[in-house]
PDB file of C-alpha atoms in Angstrom:
ATOM      1  CA  MET A  16     105.936  78.465  86.834  1.00 93.00           C
ATOM      2  CA  ASN A  17     107.309  75.735  89.042  1.00 95.00           C
ATOM      3  CA  MET A  18     106.541  76.821  92.617  1.00 96.00           C
ATOM      4  CA  ARG A  19     109.067  74.475  94.135  1.00 96.00           C
ATOM      5  CA  GLN A  20     111.879  75.799  91.965  1.00 97.00           C
ATOM      6  CA  LEU A  21     110.825  79.376  92.640  1.00 98.00           C
ATOM      7  CA  ARG A  22     110.896  78.774  96.415  1.00 98.00           C
ATOM      8  CA  GLU A  23     114.132  76.795  96.530  1.00 97.00           C
ATOM      9  CA  LEU A  24     116.136  78.501  93.777  1.00 98.00           C
ATOM     10  CA  ILE A  25     114.951  82.125  93.925  1.00 98.00           C
ATOM     11  CA  VAL A  26     112.967  83.175  97.006  1.00 98.00           C
ATOM     12  CA  ALA A  27     114.713  81.285  99.821  1.00 98.00           C
ATOM     13  CA  PRO A  28     118.272  81.969  98.557  1.00 98.00           C
ATOM     14  CA  THR A  29     117.534  85.657  97.943  1.00 98.00           C
ATOM     15  CA  LEU A  30     116.034  86.194 101.381  1.00 98.00           C
ATOM     16  CA  THR A  31     118.775  84.097 103.000  1.00 98.00           C
ATOM     17  CA  SER A  32     121.392  86.270 101.312  1.00 98.00           C
ATOM     18  CA  MET A  33     119.690  89.412 102.606  1.00 98.00           C
ATOM     19  CA  ALA A  34     119.566  87.893 106.096  1.00 98.00           C
ATOM     20  CA  TYR A  35     123.274  87.108 105.894  1.00 98.00           C
ATOM     21  CA  HIS A  36     124.288  90.548 104.605  1.00 98.00           C
ATOM     22  CA  THR A  37     122.176  92.374 107.198  1.00 98.00           C
ATOM     23  CA  GLY A  38     122.913  90.054 110.109  1.00 98.00           C
ATOM     24  CA  GLN A  39     119.131  89.858 110.618  1.00 97.00           C
ATOM     25  CA  PRO A  40     117.838  86.267 110.284  1.00 97.00           C
ATOM     26  CA  GLY A  41     114.199  87.401 110.159  1.00 97.00           C
ATOM     27  CA  TRP A  42     114.615  88.390 106.521  1.00 98.00           C
ATOM     28  CA  ALA A  43     114.536  84.671 105.645  1.00 98.00           C
ATOM     29  CA  SER A  44     112.323  83.140 108.313  1.00 98.00           C
ATOM     30  CA  ASP A  45     109.981  80.350 107.249  1.00 98.00           C
ATOM     31  CA  ALA A  46     107.064  82.754 107.748  1.00 98.00           C
ATOM     32  CA  ALA A  47     108.737  85.372 105.532  1.00 98.00           C
ATOM     33  CA  ILE A  48     109.426  82.897 102.731  1.00 98.00           C
ATOM     34  CA  GLU A  49     105.872  81.543 102.867  1.00 98.00           C
ATOM     35  CA  LEU A  50     104.320  85.014 102.880  1.00 98.00           C
ATOM     36  CA  VAL A  51     106.448  86.182  99.939  1.00 98.00           C
ATOM     37  CA  MET A  52     105.627  83.024  97.968  1.00 98.00           C
ATOM     38  CA  ALA A  53     101.889  83.317  98.670  1.00 98.00           C
ATOM     39  CA  THR A  54     101.849  87.041  97.912  1.00 98.00           C
ATOM     40  CA  GLY A  55     103.370  86.522  94.465  1.00 98.00           C
ATOM     41  CA  TYR A  56     100.956  83.734  93.666  1.00 98.00           C
ATOM     42  CA  THR A  57      97.961  85.791  94.745  1.00 97.00           C
ATOM     43  CA  GLU A  58      99.124  88.908  92.944  1.00 95.00           C
ATOM     44  CA  SER A  59      99.952  87.338  89.562  1.00 95.00           C
ATOM     45  CA  ARG A  60      99.695  83.507  89.732  1.00 95.00           C
ATOM     46  CA  TYR A  61     103.347  83.879  88.673  1.00 96.00           C
ATOM     47  CA  GLU A  62     102.116  84.532  85.136  1.00 92.00           C
ATOM     48  CA  ALA A  63     102.152  88.305  84.625  1.00 87.00           C
ATOM     49  CA  VAL A  64     105.069  90.713  84.783  1.00 90.00           C
ATOM     50  CA  ARG A  65     102.879  93.752  84.066  1.00 86.00           C
ATOM     51  CA  GLN A  66      99.528  94.511  85.632  1.00 84.00           C
ATOM     52  CA  TYR A  67      96.589  93.077  83.727  1.00 74.00           C
ATOM     53  CA  ALA A  68      94.289  95.494  81.946  1.00 69.00           C
ATOM     54  CA  ARG A  69      91.363  96.704  84.006  1.00 71.00           C
ATOM     55  CA  ARG A  70      87.755  96.384  82.948  1.00 75.00           C
ATOM     56  CA  ASP A  71      87.964  99.757  81.265  1.00 77.00           C
ATOM     57  CA  GLY A  72      90.869  98.463  79.164  1.00 75.00           C
ATOM     58  CA  ARG A  73      93.549 100.576  80.845  1.00 75.00           C
ATOM     59  CA  ARG A  74      96.588  98.860  82.294  1.00 76.00           C
ATOM     60  CA  GLY A  75      97.670  99.697  85.833  1.00 83.00           C
ATOM     61  CA  PRO A  76     101.248 100.623  86.725  1.00 90.00           C
ATOM     62  CA  ALA A  77     102.174  97.510  88.740  1.00 93.00           C
ATOM     63  CA  ARG A  78     105.178  95.467  87.634  1.00 95.00           C
ATOM     64  CA  GLY A  79     106.598  92.063  88.338  1.00 96.00           C
ATOM     65  CA  MET A  80     105.182  88.865  89.747  1.00 96.00           C
ATOM     66  CA  TRP A  81     104.551  90.649  93.048  1.00 97.00           C
ATOM     67  CA  GLN A  82     102.846  93.585  91.268  1.00 95.00           C
ATOM     68  CA  CYS A  83     104.875  96.451  92.705  1.00 96.00           C
ATOM     69  CA  GLU A  84     103.822  99.961  91.731  1.00 94.00           C
ATOM     70  CA  PRO A  85     106.475 102.603  90.897  1.00 95.00           C
ATOM     71  CA  ARG A  86     105.518 104.923  93.765  1.00 96.00           C
ATOM     72  CA  THR A  87     105.685 102.064  96.260  1.00 96.00           C
ATOM     73  CA  HIS A  88     109.008 100.987  94.762  1.00 97.00           C
ATOM     74  CA  ARG A  89     110.448 104.464  95.446  1.00 97.00           C
ATOM     75  CA  ASP A  90     109.181 104.229  99.043  1.00 98.00           C
ATOM     76  CA  TYR A  91     110.998 100.919  99.477  1.00 98.00           C
ATOM     77  CA  TRP A  92     114.289 102.501  98.454  1.00 98.00           C
ATOM     78  CA  ARG A  93     113.800 105.482 100.760  1.00 98.00           C
ATOM     79  CA  TRP A  94     113.237 103.012 103.621  1.00 98.00           C
ATOM     80  CA  LEU A  95     116.288 100.948 102.616  1.00 98.00           C
ATOM     81  CA  GLU A  96     118.423 104.081 102.575  1.00 98.00           C
ATOM     82  CA  LYS A  97     117.070 105.248 105.930  1.00 98.00           C
ATOM     83  CA  LYS A  98     117.825 101.824 107.453  1.00 97.00           C
ATOM     84  CA  ASP A  99     121.304 101.787 105.845  1.00 98.00           C
ATOM     85  CA  LEU A 100     120.543  98.590 103.909  1.00 98.00           C
ATOM     86  CA  ILE A 101     121.645  99.579 100.402  1.00 98.00           C
ATOM     87  CA  THR A 102     124.927  97.675 100.709  1.00 98.00           C
ATOM     88  CA  ALA A 103     123.050  94.509 101.717  1.00 98.00           C
ATOM     89  CA  VAL A 104     120.690  94.896  98.746  1.00 98.00           C
ATOM     90  CA  GLU A 105     123.646  95.358  96.413  1.00 98.00           C
ATOM     91  CA  ALA A 106     125.353  92.252  97.822  1.00 98.00           C
ATOM     92  CA  THR A 107     122.095  90.297  97.448  1.00 98.00           C
ATOM     93  CA  VAL A 108     120.810  91.357  94.018  1.00 98.00           C
ATOM     94  CA  GLY A 109     123.595  93.512  92.570  1.00 97.00           C
ATOM     95  CA  MET A 110     121.693  96.816  92.587  1.00 96.00           C
ATOM     96  CA  ASP A 111     122.385  99.940  94.606  1.00 97.00           C
ATOM     97  CA  SER A 112     119.525 102.085  93.308  1.00 97.00           C
ATOM     98  CA  PRO A 113     115.888 101.636  92.229  1.00 97.00           C
ATOM     99  CA  ASP A 114     115.390  99.858  88.908  1.00 96.00           C
ATOM    100  CA  LEU A 115     111.835  99.688  87.548  1.00 95.00           C
ATOM    101  CA  ASP A 116     112.922  97.494  84.657  1.00 95.00           C
ATOM    102  CA  ALA A 117     114.304  94.919  87.104  1.00 97.00           C
ATOM    103  CA  LEU A 118     110.800  94.670  88.559  1.00 95.00           C
ATOM    104  CA  VAL A 119     109.885  93.066  85.235  1.00 95.00           C
ATOM    105  CA  PHE A 120     112.878  90.859  84.428  1.00 96.00           C
ATOM    106  CA  ASP A 121     114.693  89.993  87.685  1.00 98.00           C
ATOM    107  CA  LEU A 122     112.895  87.524  89.956  1.00 98.00           C
ATOM    108  CA  ARG A 123     115.427  87.933  92.776  1.00 98.00           C
ATOM    109  CA  TYR A 124     114.925  91.676  92.777  1.00 98.00           C
ATOM    110  CA  GLN A 125     111.138  91.317  92.623  1.00 98.00           C
ATOM    111  CA  CYS A 126     110.942  88.934  95.574  1.00 98.00           C
ATOM    112  CA  LEU A 127     113.351  91.064  97.614  1.00 98.00           C
ATOM    113  CA  MET A 128     111.189  94.129  97.045  1.00 98.00           C
ATOM    114  CA  ALA A 129     108.137  92.146  98.206  1.00 98.00           C
ATOM    115  CA  ARG A 130     110.049  91.169 101.341  1.00 98.00           C
ATOM    116  CA  VAL A 131     111.095  94.803 101.872  1.00 98.00           C
ATOM    117  CA  HIS A 132     107.409  95.685 101.766  1.00 98.00           C
ATOM    118  CA  TYR A 133     106.642  93.366 104.657  1.00 98.00           C
ATOM    119  CA  ARG A 134     109.871  94.118 106.536  1.00 98.00           C
ATOM    120  CA  ARG A 135     108.804  97.739 106.960  1.00 97.00           C
ATOM    121  CA  ILE A 136     105.783  96.632 109.005  1.00 97.00           C
ATOM    122  CA  ARG A 137     106.199  96.467 112.766  1.00 95.00           C
ATOM    123  CA  ALA A 138     103.589  93.761 113.318  1.00 97.00           C
ATOM    124  CA  PRO A 139     105.082  90.243 113.524  1.00 96.00           C
ATOM    125  CA  LEU A 140     104.749  87.994 110.498  1.00 97.00           C
ATOM    126  CA  PRO A 141     101.801  85.593 110.589  1.00 97.00           C
ATOM    127  CA  VAL A 142     102.332  81.856 110.658  1.00 92.00           C
ATOM    128  CA  ASP A 143      98.929  80.353 109.804  1.00 96.00           C
ATOM    129  CA  GLN A 144      97.007  80.696 106.557  1.00 97.00           C
ATOM    130  CA  ARG A 145      94.123  82.876 107.753  1.00 98.00           C
ATOM    131  CA  SER A 146      96.424  85.254 109.618  1.00 98.00           C
ATOM    132  CA  MET A 147      98.647  85.416 106.541  1.00 98.00           C
ATOM    133  CA  ALA A 148      95.641  86.306 104.382  1.00 98.00           C
ATOM    134  CA  LEU A 149      94.529  89.022 106.791  1.00 97.00           C
ATOM    135  CA  TYR A 150      98.083  90.401 106.985  1.00 98.00           C
ATOM    136  CA  TRP A 151      98.402  90.460 103.182  1.00 98.00           C
ATOM    137  CA  LYS A 152      95.042  92.210 102.791  1.00 97.00           C
ATOM    138  CA  LYS A 153      95.815  94.823 105.417  1.00 96.00           C
ATOM    139  CA  TYR A 154      99.429  95.567 104.544  1.00 97.00           C
ATOM    140  CA  TYR A 155      99.938  94.599 100.889  1.00 97.00           C
ATOM    141  CA  ASN A 156      96.643  94.706  99.011  1.00 94.00           C
ATOM    142  CA  SER A 157      94.962  97.252 101.339  1.00 86.00           C
ATOM    143  CA  HIS A 158      91.283  98.047 101.713  1.00 86.00           C
ATOM    144  CA  LEU A 159      91.423  99.682  98.268  1.00 82.00           C
ATOM    145  CA  GLY A 160      92.680  96.561  96.482  1.00 82.00           C
ATOM    146  CA  ALA A 161      90.461  94.091  94.673  1.00 85.00           C
ATOM    147  CA  GLY A 162      91.874  91.074  96.516  1.00 92.00           C
ATOM    148  CA  THR A 163      90.044  89.291  99.317  1.00 96.00           C
ATOM    149  CA  VAL A 164      91.097  87.271 102.335  1.00 97.00           C
ATOM    150  CA  GLU A 165      89.153  84.296 100.989  1.00 98.00           C
ATOM    151  CA  GLY A 166      90.825  84.630  97.593  1.00 97.00           C
ATOM    152  CA  PHE A 167      94.273  84.715  99.210  1.00 98.00           C
ATOM    153  CA  MET A 168      93.490  81.590 101.223  1.00 98.00           C
ATOM    154  CA  ARG A 169      92.226  79.778  98.118  1.00 98.00           C
ATOM    155  CA  ASP A 170      95.307  80.846  96.162  1.00 98.00           C
ATOM    156  CA  HIS A 171      97.620  79.770  98.964  1.00 98.00           C
ATOM    157  CA  ARG A 172      96.066  76.306  99.054  1.00 97.00           C
ATOM    158  CA  ARG A 173      96.336  76.066  95.272  1.00 97.00           C
ATOM    159  CA  MET A 174      99.976  77.178  95.307  1.00 97.00           C
ATOM    160  CA  ARG A 175     100.909  74.645  98.009  1.00 96.00           C
ATOM    161  CA  SER A 176      99.107  71.885  96.118  1.00 96.00           C
ATOM    162  CA  LEU A 177     100.994  72.720  92.930  1.00 95.00           C
ATOM    163  CA  GLU A 178     104.264  72.880  94.811  1.00 94.00           C
ATOM    164  CA  LYS A 179     103.777  69.414  96.318  1.00 93.00           C
ATOM    165  CA  ARG A 180     103.286  67.910  92.853  1.00 94.00           C
ATOM    166  CA  GLN A 181     106.193  69.659  91.159  1.00 91.00           C
ATOM    167  CA  LEU A 182     109.735  68.386  90.888  1.00 82.00           C
ATOM    168  CA  LEU A 183     112.745  70.460  91.749  1.00 72.00           C
TER     169      LEU A 183
END
């Protein structure tokens, strides 16, 4: 996938729309856009819309480029409802209720759900690569996940390198 197109045509406009419809600019800060971009690259390399099979051959439940699990997806919507943000989500991606299928086919919806994940966290968004990797590991991948801080940092460098070489 073209990282530059993804950033400039999907991620930034989606998060900017959410910022506009909520009146909260932080939804689309540079740090938020970078973290969402790096998270998707680390989670799937922007290649898989369903979780890869595990070593035992079974496929996990995660969906989309940002690898969102159904239970987590339901939690996002409970949070959105509690924060009275459903109208903003509908104005941004055209959905007013959870849609697991959209986690597979709608990139705007997928990236917004990844941003919702991070928006629920009270800690400020990181701005440098190492802090971003630590933040992702703690809040997105968790201590139970297979990802590593070093792997995130390597993936982030790779993603940025690809993005610099790609045309819009």
